[in-house]
PDB file of C-alpha atoms in Angstrom:
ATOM      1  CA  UNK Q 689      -4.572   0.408  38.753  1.00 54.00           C
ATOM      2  CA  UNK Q 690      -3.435   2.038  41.648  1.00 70.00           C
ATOM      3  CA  UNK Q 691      -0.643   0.277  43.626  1.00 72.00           C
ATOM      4  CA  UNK Q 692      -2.708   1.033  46.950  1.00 75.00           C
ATOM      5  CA  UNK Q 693      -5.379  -0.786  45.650  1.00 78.00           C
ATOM      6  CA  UNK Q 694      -3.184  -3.418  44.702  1.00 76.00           C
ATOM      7  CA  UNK Q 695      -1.593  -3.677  47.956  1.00 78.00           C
ATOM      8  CA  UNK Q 696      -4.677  -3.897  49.353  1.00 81.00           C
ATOM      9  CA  UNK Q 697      -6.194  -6.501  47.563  1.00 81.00           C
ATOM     10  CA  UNK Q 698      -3.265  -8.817  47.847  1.00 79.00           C
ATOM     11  CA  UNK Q 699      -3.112  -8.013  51.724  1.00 81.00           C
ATOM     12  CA  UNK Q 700      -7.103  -9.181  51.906  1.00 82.00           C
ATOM     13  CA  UNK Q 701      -6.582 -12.472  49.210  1.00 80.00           C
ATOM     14  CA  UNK Q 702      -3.913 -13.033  51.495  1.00 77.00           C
ATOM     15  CA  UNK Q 703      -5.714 -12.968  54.782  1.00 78.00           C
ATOM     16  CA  UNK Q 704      -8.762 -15.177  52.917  1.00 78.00           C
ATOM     17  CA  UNK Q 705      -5.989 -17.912  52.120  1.00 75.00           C
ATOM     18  CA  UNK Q 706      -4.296 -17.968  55.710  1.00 75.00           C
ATOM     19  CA  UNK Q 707      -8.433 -18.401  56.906  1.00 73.00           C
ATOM     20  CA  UNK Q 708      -9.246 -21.362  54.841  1.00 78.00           C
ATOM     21  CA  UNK Q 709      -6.322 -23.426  54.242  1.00 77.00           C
ATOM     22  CA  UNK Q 710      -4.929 -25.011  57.741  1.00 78.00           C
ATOM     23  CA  UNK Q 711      -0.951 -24.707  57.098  1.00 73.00           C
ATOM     24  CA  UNK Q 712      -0.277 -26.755  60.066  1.00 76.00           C
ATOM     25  CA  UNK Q 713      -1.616 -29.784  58.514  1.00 82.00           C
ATOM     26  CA  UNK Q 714       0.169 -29.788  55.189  1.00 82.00           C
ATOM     27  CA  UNK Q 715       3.143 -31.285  54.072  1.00 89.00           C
ATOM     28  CA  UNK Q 716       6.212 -30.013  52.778  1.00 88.00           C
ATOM     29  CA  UNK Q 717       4.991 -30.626  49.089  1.00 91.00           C
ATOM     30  CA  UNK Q 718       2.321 -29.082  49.589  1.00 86.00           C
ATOM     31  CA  UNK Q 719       4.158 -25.709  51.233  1.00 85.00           C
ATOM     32  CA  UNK Q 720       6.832 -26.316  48.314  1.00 90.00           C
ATOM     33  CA  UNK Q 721       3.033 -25.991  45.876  1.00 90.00           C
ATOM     34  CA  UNK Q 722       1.782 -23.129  47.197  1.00 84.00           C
ATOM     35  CA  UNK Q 723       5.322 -21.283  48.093  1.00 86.00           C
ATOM     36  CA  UNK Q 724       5.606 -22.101  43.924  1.00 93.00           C
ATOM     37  CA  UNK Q 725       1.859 -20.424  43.200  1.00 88.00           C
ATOM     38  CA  UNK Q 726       2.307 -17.111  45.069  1.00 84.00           C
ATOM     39  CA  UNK Q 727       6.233 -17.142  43.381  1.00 89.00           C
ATOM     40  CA  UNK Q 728       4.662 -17.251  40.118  1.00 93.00           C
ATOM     41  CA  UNK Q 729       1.577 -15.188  40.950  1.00 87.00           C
ATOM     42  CA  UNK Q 730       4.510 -12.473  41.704  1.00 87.00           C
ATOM     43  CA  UNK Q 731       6.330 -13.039  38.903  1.00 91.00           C
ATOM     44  CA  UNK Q 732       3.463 -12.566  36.298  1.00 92.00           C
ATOM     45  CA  UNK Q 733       2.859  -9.365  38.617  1.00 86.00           C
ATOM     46  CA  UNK Q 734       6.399  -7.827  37.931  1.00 89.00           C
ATOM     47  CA  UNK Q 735       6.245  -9.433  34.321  1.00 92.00           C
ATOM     48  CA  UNK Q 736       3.447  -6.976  33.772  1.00 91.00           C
ATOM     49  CA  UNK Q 737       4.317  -3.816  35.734  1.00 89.00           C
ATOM     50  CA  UNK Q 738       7.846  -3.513  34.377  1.00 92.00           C
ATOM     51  CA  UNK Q 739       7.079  -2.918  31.030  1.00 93.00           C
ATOM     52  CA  UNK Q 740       4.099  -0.430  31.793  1.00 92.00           C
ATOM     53  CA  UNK Q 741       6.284   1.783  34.123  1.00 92.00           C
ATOM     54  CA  UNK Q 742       8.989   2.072  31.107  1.00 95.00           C
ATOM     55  CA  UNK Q 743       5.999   2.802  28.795  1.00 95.00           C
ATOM     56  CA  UNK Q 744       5.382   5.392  30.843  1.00 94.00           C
ATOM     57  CA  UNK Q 745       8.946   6.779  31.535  1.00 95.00           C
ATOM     58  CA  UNK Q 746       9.338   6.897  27.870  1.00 96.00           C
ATOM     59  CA  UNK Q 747       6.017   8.571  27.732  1.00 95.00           C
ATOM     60  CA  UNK Q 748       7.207  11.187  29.862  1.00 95.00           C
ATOM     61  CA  UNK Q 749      11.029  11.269  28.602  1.00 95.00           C
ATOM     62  CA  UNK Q 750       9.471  12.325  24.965  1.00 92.00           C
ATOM     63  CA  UNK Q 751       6.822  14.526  25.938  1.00 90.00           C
ATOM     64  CA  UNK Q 752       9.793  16.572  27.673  1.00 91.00           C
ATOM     65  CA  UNK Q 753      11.970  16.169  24.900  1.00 88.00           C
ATOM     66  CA  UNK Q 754       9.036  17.543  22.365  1.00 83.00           C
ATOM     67  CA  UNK Q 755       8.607  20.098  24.964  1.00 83.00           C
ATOM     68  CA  UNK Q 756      11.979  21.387  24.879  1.00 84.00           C
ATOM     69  CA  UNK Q 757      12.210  21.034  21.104  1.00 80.00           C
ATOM     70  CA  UNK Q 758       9.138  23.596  21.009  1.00 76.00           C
ATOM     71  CA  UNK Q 759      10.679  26.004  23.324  1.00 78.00           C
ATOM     72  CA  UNK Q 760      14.194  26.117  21.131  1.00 81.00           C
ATOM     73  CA  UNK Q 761      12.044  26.098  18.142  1.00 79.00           C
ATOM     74  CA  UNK Q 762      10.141  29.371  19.382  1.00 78.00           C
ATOM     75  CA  UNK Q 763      12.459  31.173  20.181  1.00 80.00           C
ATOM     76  CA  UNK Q 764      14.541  30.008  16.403  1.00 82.00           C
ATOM     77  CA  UNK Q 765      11.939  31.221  14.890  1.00 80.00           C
ATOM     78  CA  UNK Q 766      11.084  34.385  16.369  1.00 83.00           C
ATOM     79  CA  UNK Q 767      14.827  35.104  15.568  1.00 83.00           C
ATOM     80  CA  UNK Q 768      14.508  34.360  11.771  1.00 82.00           C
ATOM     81  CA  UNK Q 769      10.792  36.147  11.673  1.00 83.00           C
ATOM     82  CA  UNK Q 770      12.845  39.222  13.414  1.00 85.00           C
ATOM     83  CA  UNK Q 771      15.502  39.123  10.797  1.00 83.00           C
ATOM     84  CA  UNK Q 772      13.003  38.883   8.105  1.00 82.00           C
ATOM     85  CA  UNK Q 773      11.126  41.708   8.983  1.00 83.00           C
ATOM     86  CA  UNK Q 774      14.395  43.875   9.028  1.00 83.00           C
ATOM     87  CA  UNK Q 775      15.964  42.168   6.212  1.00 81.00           C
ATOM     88  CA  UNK Q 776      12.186  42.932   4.398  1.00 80.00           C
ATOM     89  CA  UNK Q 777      12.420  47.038   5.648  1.00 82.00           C
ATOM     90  CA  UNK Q 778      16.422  47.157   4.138  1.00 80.00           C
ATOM     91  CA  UNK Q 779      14.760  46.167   0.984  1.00 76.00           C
ATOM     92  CA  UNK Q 780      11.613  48.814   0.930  1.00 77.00           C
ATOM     93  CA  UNK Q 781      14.333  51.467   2.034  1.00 78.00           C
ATOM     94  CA  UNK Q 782      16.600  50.630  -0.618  1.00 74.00           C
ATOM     95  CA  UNK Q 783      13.694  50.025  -3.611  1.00 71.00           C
ATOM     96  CA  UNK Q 784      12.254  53.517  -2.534  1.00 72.00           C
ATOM     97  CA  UNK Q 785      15.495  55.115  -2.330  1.00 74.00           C
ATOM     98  CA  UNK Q 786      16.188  54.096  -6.023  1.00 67.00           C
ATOM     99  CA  UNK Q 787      18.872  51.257  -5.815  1.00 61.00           C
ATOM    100  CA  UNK Q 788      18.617  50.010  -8.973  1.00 57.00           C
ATOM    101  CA  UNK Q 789      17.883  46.477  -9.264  1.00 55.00           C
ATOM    102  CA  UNK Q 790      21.382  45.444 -10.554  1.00 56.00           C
ATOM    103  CA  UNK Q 791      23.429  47.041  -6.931  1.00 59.00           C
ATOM    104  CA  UNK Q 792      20.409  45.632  -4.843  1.00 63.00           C
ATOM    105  CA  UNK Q 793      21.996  43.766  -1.960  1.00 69.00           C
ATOM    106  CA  UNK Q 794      20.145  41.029  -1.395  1.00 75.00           C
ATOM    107  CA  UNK Q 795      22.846  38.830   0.554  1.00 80.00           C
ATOM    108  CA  UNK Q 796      20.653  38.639   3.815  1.00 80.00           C
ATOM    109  CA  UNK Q 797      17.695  37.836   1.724  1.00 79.00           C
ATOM    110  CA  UNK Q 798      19.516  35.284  -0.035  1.00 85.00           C
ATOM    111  CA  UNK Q 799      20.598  34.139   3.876  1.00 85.00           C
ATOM    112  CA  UNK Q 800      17.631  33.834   5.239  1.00 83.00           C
ATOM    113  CA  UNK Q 801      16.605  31.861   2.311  1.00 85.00           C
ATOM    114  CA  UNK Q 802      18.918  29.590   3.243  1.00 87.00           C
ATOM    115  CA  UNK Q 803      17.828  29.165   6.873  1.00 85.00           C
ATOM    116  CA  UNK Q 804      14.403  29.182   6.095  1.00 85.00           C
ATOM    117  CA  UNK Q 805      15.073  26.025   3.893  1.00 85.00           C
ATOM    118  CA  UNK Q 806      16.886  24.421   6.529  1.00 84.00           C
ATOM    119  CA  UNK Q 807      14.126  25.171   9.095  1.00 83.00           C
ATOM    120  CA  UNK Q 808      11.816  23.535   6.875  1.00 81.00           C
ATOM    121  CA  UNK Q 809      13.388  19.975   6.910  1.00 82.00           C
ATOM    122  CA  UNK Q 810      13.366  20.300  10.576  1.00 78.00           C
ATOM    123  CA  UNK Q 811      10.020  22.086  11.924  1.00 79.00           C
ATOM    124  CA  UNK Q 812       8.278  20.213  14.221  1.00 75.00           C
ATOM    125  CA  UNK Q 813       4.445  20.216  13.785  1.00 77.00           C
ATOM    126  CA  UNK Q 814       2.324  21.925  11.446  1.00 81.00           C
ATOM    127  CA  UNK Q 815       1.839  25.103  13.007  1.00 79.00           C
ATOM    128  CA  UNK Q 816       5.717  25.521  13.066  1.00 81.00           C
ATOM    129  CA  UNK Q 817       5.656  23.969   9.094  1.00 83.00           C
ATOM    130  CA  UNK Q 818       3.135  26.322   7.936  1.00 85.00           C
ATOM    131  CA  UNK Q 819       5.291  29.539  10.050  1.00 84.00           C
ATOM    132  CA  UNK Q 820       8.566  28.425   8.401  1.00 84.00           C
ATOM    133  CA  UNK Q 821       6.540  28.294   4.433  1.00 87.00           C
ATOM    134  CA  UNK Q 822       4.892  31.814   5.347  1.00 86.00           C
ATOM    135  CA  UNK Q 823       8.551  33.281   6.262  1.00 85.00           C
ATOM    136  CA  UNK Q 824      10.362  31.817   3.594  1.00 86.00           C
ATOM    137  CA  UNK Q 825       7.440  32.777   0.814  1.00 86.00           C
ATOM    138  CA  UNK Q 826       7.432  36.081   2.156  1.00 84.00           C
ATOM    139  CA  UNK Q 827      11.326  36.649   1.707  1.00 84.00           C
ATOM    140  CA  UNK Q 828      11.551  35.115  -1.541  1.00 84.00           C
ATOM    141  CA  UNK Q 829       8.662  37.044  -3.151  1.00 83.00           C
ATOM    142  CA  UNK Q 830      10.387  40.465  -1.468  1.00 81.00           C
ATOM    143  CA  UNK Q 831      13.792  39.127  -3.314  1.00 81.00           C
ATOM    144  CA  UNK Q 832      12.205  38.674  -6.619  1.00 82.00           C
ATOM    145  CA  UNK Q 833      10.330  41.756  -6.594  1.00 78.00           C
ATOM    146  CA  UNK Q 834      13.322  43.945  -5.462  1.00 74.00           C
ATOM    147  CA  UNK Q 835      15.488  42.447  -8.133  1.00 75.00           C
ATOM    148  CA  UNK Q 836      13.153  41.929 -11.305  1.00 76.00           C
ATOM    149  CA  UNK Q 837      10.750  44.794 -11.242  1.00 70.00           C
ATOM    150  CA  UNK Q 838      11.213  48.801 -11.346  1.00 69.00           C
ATOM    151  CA  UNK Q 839      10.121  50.775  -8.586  1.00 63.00           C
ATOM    152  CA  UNK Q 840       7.273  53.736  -9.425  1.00 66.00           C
ATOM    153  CA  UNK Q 841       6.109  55.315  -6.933  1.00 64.00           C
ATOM    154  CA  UNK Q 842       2.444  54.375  -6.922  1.00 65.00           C
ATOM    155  CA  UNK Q 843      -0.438  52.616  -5.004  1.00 73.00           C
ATOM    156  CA  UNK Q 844       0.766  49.423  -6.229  1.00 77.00           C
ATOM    157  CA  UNK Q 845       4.268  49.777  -4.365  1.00 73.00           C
ATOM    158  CA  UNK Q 846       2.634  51.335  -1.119  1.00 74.00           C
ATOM    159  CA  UNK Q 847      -0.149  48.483  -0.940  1.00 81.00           C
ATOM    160  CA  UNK Q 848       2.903  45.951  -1.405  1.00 80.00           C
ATOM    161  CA  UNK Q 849       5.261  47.625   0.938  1.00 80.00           C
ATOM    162  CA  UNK Q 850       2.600  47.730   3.417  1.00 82.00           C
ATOM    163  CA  UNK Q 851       1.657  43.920   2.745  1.00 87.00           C
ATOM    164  CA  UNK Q 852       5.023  42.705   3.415  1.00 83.00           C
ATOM    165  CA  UNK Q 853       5.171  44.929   6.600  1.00 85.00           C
ATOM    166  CA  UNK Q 854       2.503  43.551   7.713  1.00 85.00           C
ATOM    167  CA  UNK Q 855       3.045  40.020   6.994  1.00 84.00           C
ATOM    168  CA  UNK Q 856       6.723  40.277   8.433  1.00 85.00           C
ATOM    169  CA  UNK Q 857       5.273  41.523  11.815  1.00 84.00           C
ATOM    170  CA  UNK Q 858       2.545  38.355  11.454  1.00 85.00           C
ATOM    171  CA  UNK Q 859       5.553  36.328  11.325  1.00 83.00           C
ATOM    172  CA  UNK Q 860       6.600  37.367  14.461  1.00 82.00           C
ATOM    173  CA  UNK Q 861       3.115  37.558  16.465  1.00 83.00           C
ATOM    174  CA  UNK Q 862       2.593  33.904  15.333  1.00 81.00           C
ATOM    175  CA  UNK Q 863       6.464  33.037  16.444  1.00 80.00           C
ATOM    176  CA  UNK Q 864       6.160  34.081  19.791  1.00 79.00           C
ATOM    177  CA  UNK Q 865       2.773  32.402  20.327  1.00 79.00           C
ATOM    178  CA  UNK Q 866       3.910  29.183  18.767  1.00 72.00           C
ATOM    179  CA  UNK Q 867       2.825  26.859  21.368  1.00 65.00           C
ATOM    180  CA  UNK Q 868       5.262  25.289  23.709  1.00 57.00           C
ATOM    181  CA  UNK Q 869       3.640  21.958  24.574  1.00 52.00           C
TER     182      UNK Q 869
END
């Protein structure tokens, strides 16, 4: 309700009492009575509206909290979608140039992995869930392919070079449009 109205209609049940009931005739019982009434009427009032306007404050205090957690979360993850993408192109350039498996470097792979983990536990809503899963399944499937398979060049390497690309770069588009409440 809006306090206005409120106001208002306290101000007019106000006026209606002050019309009907002749004050000058009562006695002090009576004034003790209805002092009593309107005291209790206004407590009940306050009883009530306290709790709704912390209800609301909290409302507000966790909706800008989420907010903020979005925003840092974005901007986390467009960071670890960058890094994937570059950590995904040091791996193409090294398969094609003929690294062999065993002197692959896959430290920042291995990284990442680790990060991507740890972002799992703590992404917040299923967009950002489902971002996180996509990153870290693309990384670890570039990791295992880079260390347990031979490199030919063939269609079968180009279409899967040009897969990861493009899912690396995905990564990123959907990062930056995560959705900051």
């Amino acid at each position: 309700m809006n306090k206005y109205a409120a106001l208002v209609m306290t101000a007019v049940v106000g006026m209606l009492l002050y019309d009907r009931i002749c004050w000058a005739n009562l006695d002090a019982a009576s004034i003790a009575a209805w002092v009593q009434a309107v005291g209790s009427i206004i407590a009940i009032v306050i009883a009530v509206a306290v709790p709704l306007v912390q209800q609301k404050r909290e409302r507000e205090l966790r909706a800008q909290t989420e907010k903020e957690i979005a925003s840092r979360q974005s901007l986390i993850f467009v960071s670890i979608a960058a890094r994937v993408e570059r950590a995904v192109q040091r791996a193409i350039a090294d398969f094609t140039q003929g690294v062999g498996n065993d002197r692959m470097d896959t430290g920042e792979l291995d990284e990442l992995l680790t990060r991507l983990a740890d972002a799992q536990q703590t992404a917040h809503g299923r967009a950002a869930q489902q971002l996180v899963f996509q990153m870290h399944e693309l990384a670890r499937g570039v990791r295992e392919q880079v260390t347990t398979h031979r490199f030919e060049r063939n269609d079968y390497w180009a279409g899967e070079f040009r897969i990861w690309q493009n899912n690396a770069r995905g990564a990123i588009s959907k990062a930056m449009a995560m959705p900051v409440n």
